Every structure is written in C-alpha cells, then in structure tokens.
Amino acid sequence: MRPVDATAETVPEAAPGVLALFRICVDPDAPARLAADADRYLADLGLGPSDRAALLATGPRRLVTYRRLVHNRLRNATRGLMPRTVARRGDAAFGADFDGFMAERGPKSPYLRDVPGEFLAWVAPRWADAPDVPPYLAQLGRYELLDYEVANEPSGGEPHTGRPLALDRPLRVDGSVRLARFDYGFHRLPRNPKDRTVPEQADTPLLVYRDRTAYKARYLLLSSFGWELMRRIVEDGSAVEPALREACAALGRPLDDHHLAVAAELFADLEGRGVLLGAR
Amino acid sequence: MERPHGPTGVGLGLRSRYLERVAEGALEGVVDFLEISPENFMHRGGRSHALLERIADRHPILSHGLMLSLGGTGPFDPAYLDTLRDFLSRTGSPWHSDHLCFSGLEGTLLHDLLPVPFSTASARHVAERVMRVRDHLGRPMAVENISWYAHGGASDRDEAEFIAEVCGRADCGLLLDVNNCWVNAKNHGTDVMDFLSKVPLDRVIQIHVAGHERYDDDLYVDTHGARAEPRVHELLAWVVERTGPVPVLLERDNNLPPLEELVDELAGIRATYEAAIARHRQRSIHTEHTSHATR
C-alpha cells in the first residue's frame, strides 16, 4: 500500500463544535458572553441547535473551564521562563496582554517552551507604546528568555577543529553562542521576582554560551571593540583579519598593537571556555 | 491488529525534575520502562538531551506525544513530523501515541486536549489522520482516551463506541487511560464499567494510571497532581485481567513529590498489576480447559 502524505490537506473545515470550542479559548469576550446568553453566543459562532445543545449539556461554566485550563497552562509556561518580566508587569495587566495575544495571534509552535518567546515577540511593540509599561520591560523579557534559549539550544558542544587560530581564516564557534545587546544592566538585578529595583541604563553587549559541563548559560560582558569583533566572527563568519579591521573601523580606531593584544587575550579566553573551536 | 512487540510491566512518565537521578540509576529495578513526551526533548540540546541519552541506555523508552491534534484540521507540520520520526528512531520507541482530541485550529496551537464530537464523520476524520501520521512515522500508532469536561459537538454515539470506531478504521492501538475513564464517569454520571466493556480491549497496547483533583465544586480535572485513587487501581486490575501483559504507566505532572514517593506508588501499581496478571493466567487456563471440555 502506498503511504499517504501526512502533510497534505484533507478536511478543509473543522466540525462546528470544535470550531466553537476553539473560539471560546481565544475570544477575550467569551466568558462574559457565555455568562450573559450562552445559547445566543454559540449561535453567533455558527452552531446549529444540536451542536448548541451538546456544548451546553454540561453548562456554560464548563466551556469557560476549558478556556481557563488553556490560558493557565500557557501563562504558567510564560511566567516560568520570564518570571521577573511577568511579575513586574503585574498579574492583571499580564492577563490582559495574554488575552490580546491569544485573540490576535496565539501560539504557533508545537513546543510549549516556545510560547513565551511568541508572546514576547507579539507584545513587545505594544509595550513600547504603552505608558504604563516600564521602558526596559521587553528587553528584560528577552534577557530572561536568553538564559533558557542558550541552555537548551540544540547545537553546541561541537569539537575543536584541531587547527590553530589564523588571521586569514574564519573561526568555528560553539553552536550555543548568542550575541545580545541590551540598554540596561540586567545582570546586576536581583533574581527574586518580587524585587522591583529599576535596572541601571547602560549599554550592555553580551556574549552568552552554554557551559560544556554544567549545561548552564554563561554571560560575558564585552567591550565595544569585543562586541564589534565577535559580531563579525560569529554572525558574519568573517576571517579574523578583516573582522579586526572592520571592528576598528566601526569604532573609528586604528588597528594597532593594543587592539591586537586585546583581541588575542579575548580569543584565548574564549578558546579556554570552549566558545572558539579553532580555525575553520 | 497484532499487539506490537514492546516492554510490559510498570513504568513512569519521565519529568524534568527527575532526569538527573534517573540518569544516575535511581529507577533501576523499579520500572520496566519509561515514557517520554517527545516534544519535551525534540529540537533541544544541553542538559535534557545529554541526560536522556544516558537514561535511554538504562531503560526502554515509550513515546507519548501531546501535539498531533489528531482531531484538528489542516495539514500536519512536516518539520515536526520529520523531527518526531528521527526522534523515535533514536529512542527506539516501538510505537507512538497521542490523544484522541484536538489541540488547535487554523495554525494556532492551544497546547491542551479538547474534545471532538463522538460521531461517524469525526471518527472517519480522526482515523484518516492517524493513518497519515502512522505512515509518515513508519511505526504503529495508538490513541489515548482523554478526560473531557464538555461535549465537542453533536454526537451520534457514546465515547466508547467512538473510540472503537476510530481504532477500527485506523487499525491502530488504544492507549487506555483508566484515570480518564473514571474522571469522565464522575463528571458525567456515566457507568465506567459500561465504558470499559465497550472499548476494544484487544487493541489496548498500553495503560495510563494517574490521579485527579477537584477543580470546581462539580468538576474533577485530570491534573496528574495526586496519587491514583483506589478505584483507578480496581479499573486497572479489571482491564489487565482481560488484556494480559501490557505496559502500565504512572503519570505525574503536578504537585511533583520526591522521587521516593513515586517509587512507593509504583510499588502499589505493580502489586495491582501482578495480581491482575495472575488472574489473567487463571482465566486463560480456565478458558483453555473449557475449550478442551467442549470439543
């Protein structure tokens, strides 16, 4: 028998009851409308009499329960990976934000652990325009997610190439490495979600990688030169010499012995940490 | 359907909190297998990945997924299915199971288990999707009965008949969750023994055992957050007496206790299971004798 294509479309429409349950889970007005006139609401969702009777057989509260179960699971996953961000937003405002996310976009990834990132990507531009949201909050969310992202990145732990660093070659970098730049010194904030210390505004260029033995994310605060250099090495895949020249040019500095010494020291440190893995 | 070859006995659903200790051998001699949710490990490196490799060297692994949305619509995500297929090959799970429900629509995933109508049209639809996944994964599939708190639409049969129809049409296995049938019976006032007498026990390739909690005044929710009730043990025994050796799994996802408490609960489940297996053997002998006597 020829295997069927699992990814081909077969049934274009969901059963009406299934579609209604889905809508109840994403529609922010669902609880109020079910409480006011459940039968009318289900009719507005396109359900005929038999489907309405079926869904209401256990009472409208059960339909709201499904919504609560779905939202609680997703919100808890988000709170789990961004505890300080969610706590600083406050339960009520976070709940309203999440309702908006569910109504307008909702999770798309099959992995529950991706939901916090999906939510943050949706909410960040909205927070940027909201007067009641601290200006640093979206960046704090990104900073918190980075920890989980790097610790669980599928790549990482690759072997050393066996070739020494060379000016004319690009470098192999551990697959877990991320470069992230923040406008605040979040690394100085207490980790307690109840703490409300306002983060210090400071340019904070970070190289984050996964420790090969403890499997934890480690953070290195880079200089502006280190940032420019590593951005070219990691993100552009540049060979060392052009990366050095471009990094100095970006900062309006000469490529002199001082910068060569700084780069050599940085490379040696990163090689010792298993971040740089030799010349490619 | 011939029952696929795989582990039997008593196992535990592997959760992140216990990975380290299980990798160190804390469940050696305690469980016959472990069950994992592949979504918790797929596309993921670091600690979990490293520990799972060590764990898979110690214990047989069964795979139980959350996100196929067999009652949903639209094409399956090919990247997800490909990753799942590779993951199953690596862990050696003899089959893959997921839930008889929908988890999302229109590309939005709710990450929960929602009911579908108990109708022929729905059974045909779900069965078609089960077969598609089975063919893509290249290994047997099983569907699990869920706890449901409201109907998923107008139905023309009861849940047990619906399950039998899906399994028959898809020629797939049944992962029978005896806690879910008990939760449904309590919530809907139905007869759990009537349910069990109608589901296709010859298709049961695995059993789930778990605890549930009161959510609202009139609702029990399958939280996997408490010990399994004595009645769940009775249902497990009734089923195993009729199926014979199968893998029986304890699920615990909330209010996670120290591992020692789960080991203690597993010992109780094993006692129930082994007593039921002994009765199954007696039944088989009795049936054989009766058969000889009537020839």
PDB file of C-alpha atoms in Angstrom, chain A residues 165-173 228-247 255 263 267 276 278-280:
ATOM      1  CA  LEU A 165      43.558  30.382  15.048  1.00  0.00           C
ATOM      2  CA  ALA A 166      44.833  32.095  11.896  1.00  0.00           C
ATOM      3  CA  LEU A 167      44.378  35.644  10.649  1.00  0.00           C
ATOM      4  CA  ASP A 168      43.250  34.602   7.195  1.00  0.00           C
ATOM      5  CA  ARG A 169      40.605  32.084   8.262  1.00  0.00           C
ATOM      6  CA  PRO A 170      37.173  32.293   9.873  1.00  0.00           C
ATOM      7  CA  LEU A 171      36.730  30.609  13.254  1.00  0.00           C
ATOM      8  CA  ARG A 172      34.438  27.806  14.332  1.00  0.00           C
ATOM      9  CA  VAL A 173      32.203  28.959  17.167  1.00  0.00           C
ATOM     10  CA  GLU A 228      32.195  44.627  17.057  1.00  0.00           C
ATOM     11  CA  LEU A 229      34.841  41.941  16.613  1.00  0.00           C
ATOM     12  CA  MET A 230      32.739  38.998  17.783  1.00  0.00           C
ATOM     13  CA  ARG A 231      29.722  40.133  15.808  1.00  0.00           C
ATOM     14  CA  ARG A 232      31.787  39.788  12.651  1.00  0.00           C
ATOM     15  CA  ILE A 233      33.324  36.475  13.724  1.00  0.00           C
ATOM     16  CA  VAL A 234      30.066  34.888  14.950  1.00  0.00           C
ATOM     17  CA  GLU A 235      27.311  36.383  12.832  1.00  0.00           C
ATOM     18  CA  ASP A 236      29.114  37.240   9.586  1.00  0.00           C
ATOM     19  CA  GLY A 237      31.553  34.317   9.608  1.00  0.00           C
ATOM     20  CA  SER A 238      34.403  36.711   8.729  1.00  0.00           C
ATOM     21  CA  ALA A 239      38.032  35.702   8.766  1.00  0.00           C
ATOM     22  CA  VAL A 240      39.977  37.132  11.711  1.00  0.00           C
ATOM     23  CA  GLU A 241      41.933  39.849   9.911  1.00  0.00           C
ATOM     24  CA  PRO A 242      39.002  41.523   8.118  1.00  0.00           C
ATOM     25  CA  ALA A 243      36.967  41.199  11.308  1.00  0.00           C
ATOM     26  CA  LEU A 244      39.685  43.057  13.213  1.00  0.00           C
ATOM     27  CA  ARG A 245      39.930  45.786  10.586  1.00  0.00           C
ATOM     28  CA  GLU A 246      36.170  46.267  10.313  1.00  0.00           C
ATOM     29  CA  ALA A 247      35.690  46.286  14.083  1.00  0.00           C
ATOM     30  CA  LEU A 255      44.135  48.617  14.217  1.00  0.00           C
ATOM     31  CA  ALA A 263      41.819  40.508  20.582  1.00  0.00           C
ATOM     32  CA  PHE A 267      40.349  34.763  21.735  1.00  0.00           C
ATOM     33  CA  LEU A 276      36.060  29.340  19.979  1.00  0.00           C
ATOM     34  CA  GLY A 278      39.857  26.739  16.188  1.00  0.00           C
ATOM     35  CA  ALA A 279      40.176  27.899  12.604  1.00  0.00           C
ATOM     36  CA  ARG A 280      37.724  26.570  10.068  1.00  0.00           C
TER      37      ARG A 280
END
